[in-house]
Amino acid sequence: EVRVLLADTPFAHAPVVPVAAPRGDGIAELRAVLVDALREAQPRAAGDLFRMPVDRVFTVRGTGTVVTGTVWSGTLARDAEVRLLPSGRTARVRGVQNHGQATDRILPGQRAAIALVGVDVADVARGDVVVADGAWQASTVLRADLALLDDAPRALGPRTAVRLHLGTAEVGARVVAADGSMEPGQYRPVRLMLDAPVVARAGDRFVLRSASPLATIGGGVISDPHAARRSRPFAETGLDAAARLATLLREAGVQGLAAGSLAIRLGVMPTQVELVLRAAEAVLPVADRVIAAGLLDELEGRLVAELDGYHRDNPLAPAAPVHEIRARLGVPAWVADELVGRAVGAGDAEIEGAGIRRTGWKPALSDAQSRLLIRLLERLSAAGKEPPSVPELEGEFGSESGPLLRHAARAGSVVQVELDRYYASGEFDQILARIETLMAGRDEVSPAELREGVGLSRKYLIPFLEYLDREGYTVRLASGRRWAGRGRRA
């Protein structure tokens, strides 16, 4: 009867051992079969991320809060710091036991009792998960491959309430298939919308039970433990890690995926993540993120096009501010940095100060702009020690006055002392020489003395002195200034 029952299951050829427990019949044979099975079993890898679902919580006098469970993955040592999810509370491991025996380290697959410091017994409950890596997180939206039993009482719609069992957690859930419902006997990719967060990993197996009457109706495998709320189910069941990664990267776009989350998101060992990245053939790690390489190629082309557009719109600017190009592309800073590095490495662009420009780009004045700049320089020279502001010059000569003066400042024809005020270089040097003479050999000179000696009104003198402070010509003291002479024109 047992053979018939197991004929269509993975246990069709498993040994069957008759046992009569009250008399002890068959116990020795059962032990021998279990030992043989253990010899053939592959040990779980110890280098995985630690996770243990909690099945019991209690207090031991002199020890404090103790949680028990079976270690699903990874190892844990005494004095390690752990987190309890989904609450996020942190605790320190005071001690670890395996079947009542104290041990320095617990291994995957073992039963463990973990004494925790920093949490009360009321802070932990059955269904919580003990983890030791920051990449673990709880989620209320999962993607999964779900098999609904042939004898399930009814189809599952988006509003059908079911119970999901994962590890020691049991939460309310709803099943959302691509077309909205799932019939008994079907095996399909779905989304699971949960009433409470659970800690899951791709590859985890779960069971679904109906809420009323209480009965098992199906089960499946988690394919994405951190699905976005509006994500769709995967296109098909049984996708390998590389295929799922390609979908996740396409959904993530320029935001990319956190590299540290991939072992959990894809359900692979941390040491296997690099193999999956290579198998996908379409991803590129950037800093601590992973983004589709094809998307980066596209964005690099857009970066070059944006630079061309910036130079066309700002012919007098020596370079485009990186933050402006980043805003035009609509990408995070880490993506912009990668794009700039790629464009510079390919010879399409070059760095200029705090900006970026197309390789070989040089600001060039038209004949009309050259004539206008001459008039502006003549106006500043004629104004002497008290030149007009940029708004005043724009009123006289037009809106190009500001960009032309910035171009002239880079060429050294004028000096920008304030945000909206420039001095002709010759006039600036004369004022600077006069101030140096007045300060020579003195520990401190007051603004009043400088105003009298230079012949500048306070409106012009104070901004001029503040410029000299910024550039290192002078040092501001309690009631005056001292000459330092370290300015850029010194």
XYZ file of N, CA and C in Angstrom, residues 38-215:
534
model
N 22.258 9.170 5.511
C 23.133 10.276 5.914
C 24.475 10.208 5.205
N 24.982 8.992 4.995
C 26.271 8.856 4.303
C 26.167 9.375 2.862
N 25.006 9.181 2.236
C 24.827 9.596 0.853
C 24.440 11.073 0.734
N 23.929 11.655 1.799
C 23.459 13.048 1.742
C 24.637 14.003 1.598
N 24.439 15.028 0.803
C 25.458 16.059 0.648
C 25.324 17.088 1.777
N 26.402 17.389 2.484
C 26.307 18.389 3.559
C 26.011 19.773 2.994
N 25.277 20.559 3.744
C 24.991 21.923 3.321
C 26.251 22.773 3.436
N 26.399 23.710 2.519
C 27.583 24.573 2.516
C 27.564 25.502 3.725
N 28.680 25.556 4.416
C 28.768 26.406 5.611
C 29.007 27.867 5.269
N 29.409 28.165 4.024
C 29.750 29.544 3.667
C 28.593 30.386 3.215
N 27.364 29.921 3.455
C 26.183 30.668 3.034
C 25.817 31.724 4.087
N 24.791 32.514 3.791
C 24.309 33.541 4.712
C 23.455 32.879 5.799
N 23.695 33.262 7.047
C 23.003 32.596 8.148
C 21.524 33.002 8.196
N 20.672 31.971 8.399
C 19.236 32.201 8.589
C 18.653 31.046 9.390
N 17.870 31.392 10.409
C 17.202 30.376 11.215
C 15.794 30.831 11.569
N 14.755 30.172 11.021
C 13.382 30.471 11.444
C 13.173 30.056 12.901
N 12.499 30.876 13.659
C 12.274 30.625 15.090
C 11.006 29.796 15.257
N 11.122 28.682 15.999
C 9.907 27.907 16.289
C 9.479 28.003 17.750
N 10.405 28.333 18.661
C 10.036 28.503 20.075
C 10.829 29.656 20.677
N 10.212 30.319 21.668
C 10.863 31.406 22.403
C 10.541 31.211 23.883
N 11.550 31.296 24.736
C 11.311 31.157 26.169
C 12.444 31.849 26.927
N 12.295 31.881 28.233
C 13.292 32.513 29.094
C 13.917 31.457 30.003
N 15.240 31.512 30.138
C 15.967 30.636 31.051
C 16.604 31.512 32.127
N 16.339 31.189 33.377
C 16.894 31.994 34.474
C 18.411 32.004 34.408
N 18.984 33.181 34.488
C 20.431 33.328 34.429
C 20.977 33.409 33.012
N 20.121 33.120 32.036
C 20.555 33.158 30.637
C 19.813 34.235 29.855
N 18.510 34.344 30.094
C 17.711 35.344 29.396
C 16.891 34.721 28.284
N 16.682 35.482 27.240
C 15.831 35.054 26.127
C 16.542 33.999 25.287
N 15.833 32.904 25.005
C 16.367 31.824 24.185
C 15.393 31.561 23.043
N 15.937 31.444 21.830
C 15.126 31.075 20.668
C 15.665 29.762 20.118
N 14.758 28.938 19.617
C 15.177 27.659 19.041
C 14.662 27.541 17.615
N 15.329 26.695 16.840
C 14.914 26.458 15.467
C 15.934 25.580 14.764
N 15.678 25.341 13.490
C 16.607 24.593 12.645
C 17.316 25.572 11.720
N 18.641 25.517 11.703
C 19.420 26.443 10.877
C 19.207 26.086 9.406
N 18.657 27.026 8.644
C 18.411 26.786 7.225
C 19.666 26.980 6.384
N 20.489 27.931 6.769
C 21.698 28.188 5.968
C 22.719 28.926 6.809
N 24.001 28.803 6.422
C 25.061 29.536 7.078
C 25.418 28.987 8.445
N 26.338 29.670 9.091
C 26.793 29.298 10.431
C 26.697 30.503 11.348
N 26.679 30.220 12.653
C 26.596 31.289 13.643
C 27.477 30.931 14.823
N 28.262 31.916 15.270
C 29.174 31.707 16.387
C 28.737 32.519 17.597
N 29.220 32.112 18.739
C 28.969 32.838 19.972
C 29.540 34.254 19.866
N 28.825 35.225 20.462
C 29.185 36.651 20.491
C 28.924 37.371 19.163
N 28.340 36.669 18.187
C 27.992 37.334 16.927
C 26.797 38.252 17.149
N 26.664 39.249 16.279
C 25.491 40.124 16.314
C 24.493 39.639 15.287
N 23.231 39.584 15.670
C 22.184 39.100 14.776
C 21.048 40.110 14.744
N 20.193 39.948 13.731
C 18.956 40.718 13.642
C 17.777 39.769 13.687
N 16.686 40.250 14.245
C 15.440 39.495 14.284
C 14.470 40.149 13.315
N 14.074 39.405 12.296
C 13.166 39.933 11.286
C 11.805 39.249 11.432
N 10.711 39.991 11.163
C 10.680 41.276 10.470
C 10.823 42.519 11.340
N 10.964 42.372 12.665
C 11.003 43.556 13.527
C 12.245 44.409 13.301
N 13.374 43.773 12.939
C 14.619 44.506 12.743
C 15.424 44.704 14.005
N 14.978 44.174 15.141
C 15.733 44.326 16.392
C 17.074 43.603 16.292
N 18.077 44.167 16.948
C 19.399 43.547 16.965
C 19.670 42.934 18.340
N 20.518 41.931 18.340
C 20.866 41.257 19.594
C 22.249 40.639 19.454
N 22.835 40.290 20.602
C 24.127 39.608 20.611
C 23.917 38.175 21.084
N 24.646 37.238 20.460
C 24.536 35.831 20.810
C 25.377 35.547 22.045
N 24.706 35.266 23.144
C 25.437 34.952 24.382
C 25.974 33.527 24.363
N 25.198 32.603 23.799
C 25.624 31.204 23.752
C 24.784 30.425 22.767
N 25.314 29.278 22.327
C 24.631 28.424 21.358
C 24.697 26.986 21.834
N 23.568 26.273 21.700
C 23.529 24.857 22.025
C 22.953 24.064 20.865
N 23.435 22.832 20.729
C 22.906 21.894 19.745
C 22.515 20.619 20.495
N 21.199 20.342 20.540
C 20.679 19.191 21.294
C 21.190 19.187 22.731
N 21.132 20.367 23.361
C 21.489 20.479 24.771
C 22.960 20.592 25.069
N 23.814 20.509 24.053
C 25.248 20.600 24.266
C 25.756 21.968 23.785
N 26.485 22.674 24.654
C 27.046 23.970 24.281
C 28.073 23.792 23.171
N 28.095 24.729 22.254
C 29.033 24.680 21.137
C 29.443 26.105 20.776
N 30.617 26.219 20.167
C 31.091 27.544 19.766
C 30.452 28.011 18.472
N 30.001 27.073 17.653
C 29.456 27.429 16.337
C 28.381 26.429 15.946
N 27.279 26.946 15.412
C 26.200 26.101 14.938
C 26.271 26.033 13.422
N 25.970 24.862 12.855
C 26.150 24.626 11.420
C 24.803 24.475 10.726
N 24.776 24.625 9.388
C 23.508 24.507 8.664
C 22.906 23.122 8.803
N 21.587 23.072 8.975
C 20.875 21.811 9.146
C 20.760 21.366 10.584
N 21.478 21.993 11.508
C 21.450 21.569 12.903
C 20.328 22.271 13.666
N 19.833 21.579 14.680
C 18.936 22.223 15.623
C 19.760 23.121 16.538
N 19.219 24.286 16.853
C 19.979 25.242 17.648
C 19.093 25.900 18.687
N 19.671 26.136 19.844
C 19.081 26.983 20.875
C 20.053 28.147 21.070
N 19.587 29.358 20.816
C 20.459 30.530 20.823
C 20.021 31.463 21.936
N 20.923 31.733 22.869
C 20.667 32.702 23.944
C 21.026 34.089 23.440
N 20.084 35.018 23.576
C 20.247 36.361 23.020
C 20.309 37.411 24.117
N 21.197 38.374 23.920
C 21.315 39.525 24.817
C 20.806 40.750 24.067
N 19.917 41.510 24.706
C 19.442 42.749 24.087
C 18.001 42.699 23.654
N 17.325 41.557 23.800
C 15.905 41.456 23.470
C 15.188 40.716 24.581
N 13.927 41.097 24.800
C 13.097 40.391 25.763
C 12.323 39.296 25.054
N 11.783 38.380 25.841
C 11.026 37.279 25.262
C 9.805 37.794 24.509
N 9.278 38.950 24.915
C 8.113 39.522 24.234
C 8.470 40.127 22.879
N 9.773 40.328 22.618
C 10.209 40.931 21.357
C 10.313 39.922 20.220
N 10.205 38.626 20.531
C 10.395 37.573 19.536
C 9.184 36.664 19.555
N 8.833 36.117 18.385
C 7.700 35.209 18.301
C 7.991 34.123 17.284
N 7.250 33.026 17.373
C 7.343 31.979 16.364
C 7.052 32.599 14.992
N 7.850 32.230 14.010
C 7.703 32.813 12.672
C 8.727 33.881 12.381
N 9.337 34.471 13.439
C 10.440 35.405 13.215
C 11.648 34.638 12.673
N 12.600 35.368 12.130
C 13.790 34.748 11.556
C 15.029 35.427 12.119
N 15.999 34.631 12.562
C 17.282 35.151 13.034
C 18.247 35.165 11.847
N 18.821 36.334 11.540
C 19.762 36.463 10.432
C 21.006 37.181 10.922
N 22.084 37.059 10.147
C 23.354 37.675 10.553
C 23.981 38.466 9.418
N 23.202 38.839 8.418
C 23.727 39.608 7.292
C 22.732 40.710 6.961
N 23.246 41.895 6.644
C 22.382 43.039 6.380
C 21.553 42.927 5.124
N 21.861 41.981 4.237
C 21.115 41.868 2.987
C 19.733 41.259 3.186
N 19.527 40.540 4.272
C 18.209 39.955 4.519
C 17.193 41.048 4.811
N 16.006 40.900 4.268
C 14.931 41.835 4.578
C 13.596 41.128 4.428
N 12.605 41.652 5.122
C 11.267 41.079 5.050
C 10.493 41.728 3.913
N 9.514 41.011 3.389
C 8.746 41.504 2.250
C 7.304 41.047 2.359
N 6.390 41.828 1.774
C 4.980 41.446 1.722
C 4.532 41.105 0.308
N 5.450 41.168 -0.661
C 5.128 40.802 -2.047
C 6.189 39.829 -2.549
N 5.766 38.647 -2.961
C 6.674 37.620 -3.456
C 6.229 37.201 -4.854
N 7.194 36.751 -5.658
C 6.861 36.042 -6.886
C 7.201 34.580 -6.672
N 6.405 33.710 -7.266
C 6.601 32.285 -7.007
C 6.061 31.456 -8.160
N 6.517 30.198 -8.226
C 5.933 29.178 -9.097
C 5.009 28.348 -8.217
N 3.698 28.392 -8.503
C 2.702 27.783 -7.626
C 2.016 26.611 -8.321
N 1.921 25.499 -7.617
C 1.159 24.338 -8.090
C -0.087 24.215 -7.224
N -1.260 24.273 -7.856
C -2.524 24.107 -7.136
C -2.978 22.651 -7.291
N -3.308 22.007 -6.199
C -3.673 20.592 -6.234
C -4.908 20.357 -7.104
N -4.956 19.151 -7.689
C -6.103 18.801 -8.532
C -7.418 18.847 -7.758
N -7.350 18.476 -6.475
C -8.578 18.429 -5.680
C -8.788 19.679 -4.836
N -8.103 20.781 -5.204
C -8.363 22.050 -4.513
C -9.836 22.405 -4.676
N -10.476 22.899 -3.631
C -11.942 23.078 -3.681
C -12.419 24.086 -4.717
N -11.591 25.074 -5.070
C -12.051 26.080 -6.025
C -10.850 26.826 -6.603
N -11.130 27.592 -7.658
C -10.092 28.427 -8.261
C -9.708 29.549 -7.299
N -8.489 30.044 -7.454
C -8.016 31.152 -6.622
C -8.041 32.440 -7.433
N -8.784 33.411 -6.953
C -8.801 34.735 -7.567
C -7.989 35.714 -6.750
N -7.803 36.953 -7.246
C -6.986 37.938 -6.520
C -7.508 38.269 -5.125
N -8.789 38.007 -4.879
C -9.364 38.337 -3.577
C -9.595 37.105 -2.696
N -9.193 35.934 -3.168
C -9.381 34.721 -2.377
C -8.371 34.674 -1.237
N -8.849 34.560 -0.024
C -7.961 34.518 1.150
C -7.438 33.105 1.358
N -6.114 32.992 1.473
C -5.466 31.709 1.758
C -4.446 31.934 2.859
N -3.855 30.853 3.343
C -2.813 30.931 4.361
C -1.520 30.407 3.745
N -0.443 31.176 3.900
C 0.870 30.774 3.391
C 1.738 30.315 4.556
N 2.348 29.149 4.404
C 3.266 28.597 5.405
C 4.665 28.578 4.796
N 5.561 29.322 5.406
C 6.951 29.395 4.945
C 7.852 29.325 6.160
N 8.656 28.278 6.251
C 9.443 28.090 7.457
C 8.500 27.888 8.623
N 8.654 28.682 9.666
C 7.743 28.605 10.810
C 6.703 29.713 10.774
N 6.693 30.516 9.700
C 5.753 31.628 9.588
C 4.459 31.167 8.935
N 3.363 31.724 9.389
C 2.060 31.509 8.776
C 1.376 32.860 8.655
N 1.066 33.277 7.433
C 0.457 34.595 7.215
C -0.663 34.463 6.195
N -1.590 35.408 6.244
C -2.633 35.480 5.242
C -2.054 35.923 3.911
N -2.632 35.429 2.820
C -2.084 35.754 1.503
C -3.194 35.760 0.466
N -2.899 36.404 -0.661
C -3.743 36.362 -1.856
C -2.855 36.005 -3.038
N -3.388 35.261 -3.977
C -2.644 34.791 -5.144
C -3.105 35.576 -6.366
N -2.130 36.181 -7.082
C -2.448 36.947 -8.285
C -1.707 36.323 -9.458
N -2.444 35.711 -10.364
C -1.860 35.150 -11.584
C -1.929 36.188 -12.696
N -1.291 35.886 -13.826
C -1.204 36.859 -14.917
C -2.578 37.263 -15.416
N -3.523 36.310 -15.512
C -4.862 36.639 -15.997
C -5.869 36.788 -14.869
N -5.364 36.847 -13.640
C -6.226 37.143 -12.510
C -6.687 35.963 -11.692
N -6.691 34.737 -12.230
C -7.174 33.598 -11.453
C -6.340 32.359 -11.769
N -6.477 31.352 -10.911
C -5.727 30.103 -11.071
C -6.647 28.934 -10.758
N -6.709 27.972 -11.671
C -7.607 26.833 -11.540
C -6.911 25.657 -10.853
N -7.690 24.781 -10.200
C -7.112 23.563 -9.608
C -6.349 22.761 -10.652
N -5.199 22.204 -10.237
C -4.378 21.394 -11.132
C -3.380 22.192 -11.941
N -3.435 23.524 -11.907
C -2.509 24.326 -12.702
C -1.187 24.545 -11.964
N -0.134 24.741 -12.739
C 1.205 25.072 -12.217
C 1.644 26.321 -12.972
N 1.694 27.454 -12.284
C 1.886 28.727 -12.972
C 2.729 29.686 -12.140
N 3.359 30.670 -12.812
C 4.014 31.759 -12.070
C 2.962 32.734 -11.547
N 3.132 33.164 -10.297
C 2.148 34.049 -9.661
C 2.864 35.088 -8.811
N 2.055 36.033 -8.342
C 2.486 36.930 -7.266
C 1.723 36.561 -6.007
N 2.397 36.667 -4.870
C 1.773 36.413 -3.579
C 1.744 37.712 -2.796
N 0.560 38.212 -2.500
C 0.387 39.432 -1.719
C 0.077 39.019 -0.279
N 0.933 39.394 0.649
C 0.853 38.893 2.020
C 0.259 39.937 2.967
N -0.417 39.441 3.993
C -0.974 40.337 5.018
C 0.089 40.815 5.999
N 1.184 40.089 6.115
C 2.269 40.453 7.035
C 3.592 40.065 6.376
N 4.675 40.768 6.716
C 5.963 40.479 6.058
C 6.551 39.147 6.489
N 7.233 38.496 5.537
C 7.978 37.269 5.821
C 9.389 37.429 5.263
N 10.292 36.601 5.765
C 11.673 36.592 5.290
C 11.826 35.402 4.357
N 12.027 35.679 3.086
C 12.096 34.608 2.087
C 13.345 34.760 1.244
N 13.664 33.681 0.540
C 14.793 33.653 -0.387
C 14.357 32.875 -1.618
N 14.830 33.276 -2.772
C 14.508 32.512 -3.974
C 14.910 31.059 -3.770
N 14.030 30.148 -4.147
C 14.267 28.722 -3.937
C 13.578 28.167 -2.713
N 13.101 29.041 -1.816
C 12.368 28.551 -0.643
C 11.062 27.891 -1.083
N 10.691 26.808 -0.387
C 9.441 26.118 -0.669
C 8.386 26.528 0.363
N 7.155 26.591 -0.085
C 6.069 27.018 0.793
C 4.845 26.137 0.546
N 3.890 26.220 1.456
C 2.629 25.487 1.360
C 1.494 26.489 1.456
N 0.443 26.286 0.643
C -0.769 27.093 0.731
C -1.888 26.259 1.313
N -2.636 26.854 2.213
C -3.808 26.189 2.775
C -4.994 27.126 2.649
N -6.147 26.559 2.471
C -7.352 27.373 2.393
C -7.703 27.867 3.786
N -8.328 29.038 3.840
C -8.689 29.613 5.133
C -9.891 28.896 5.729
N -10.831 28.487 4.856
C -12.017 27.780 5.332
C -12.631 26.994 4.166
N -12.723 25.676 4.259
C -12.242 24.849 5.381
C -10.720 24.765 5.369
N -10.146 24.505 6.529
C -8.698 24.468 6.647
C -8.163 23.207 5.991
N -7.474 23.377 4.833
C -6.952 22.222 4.103
C -5.830 22.675 3.197
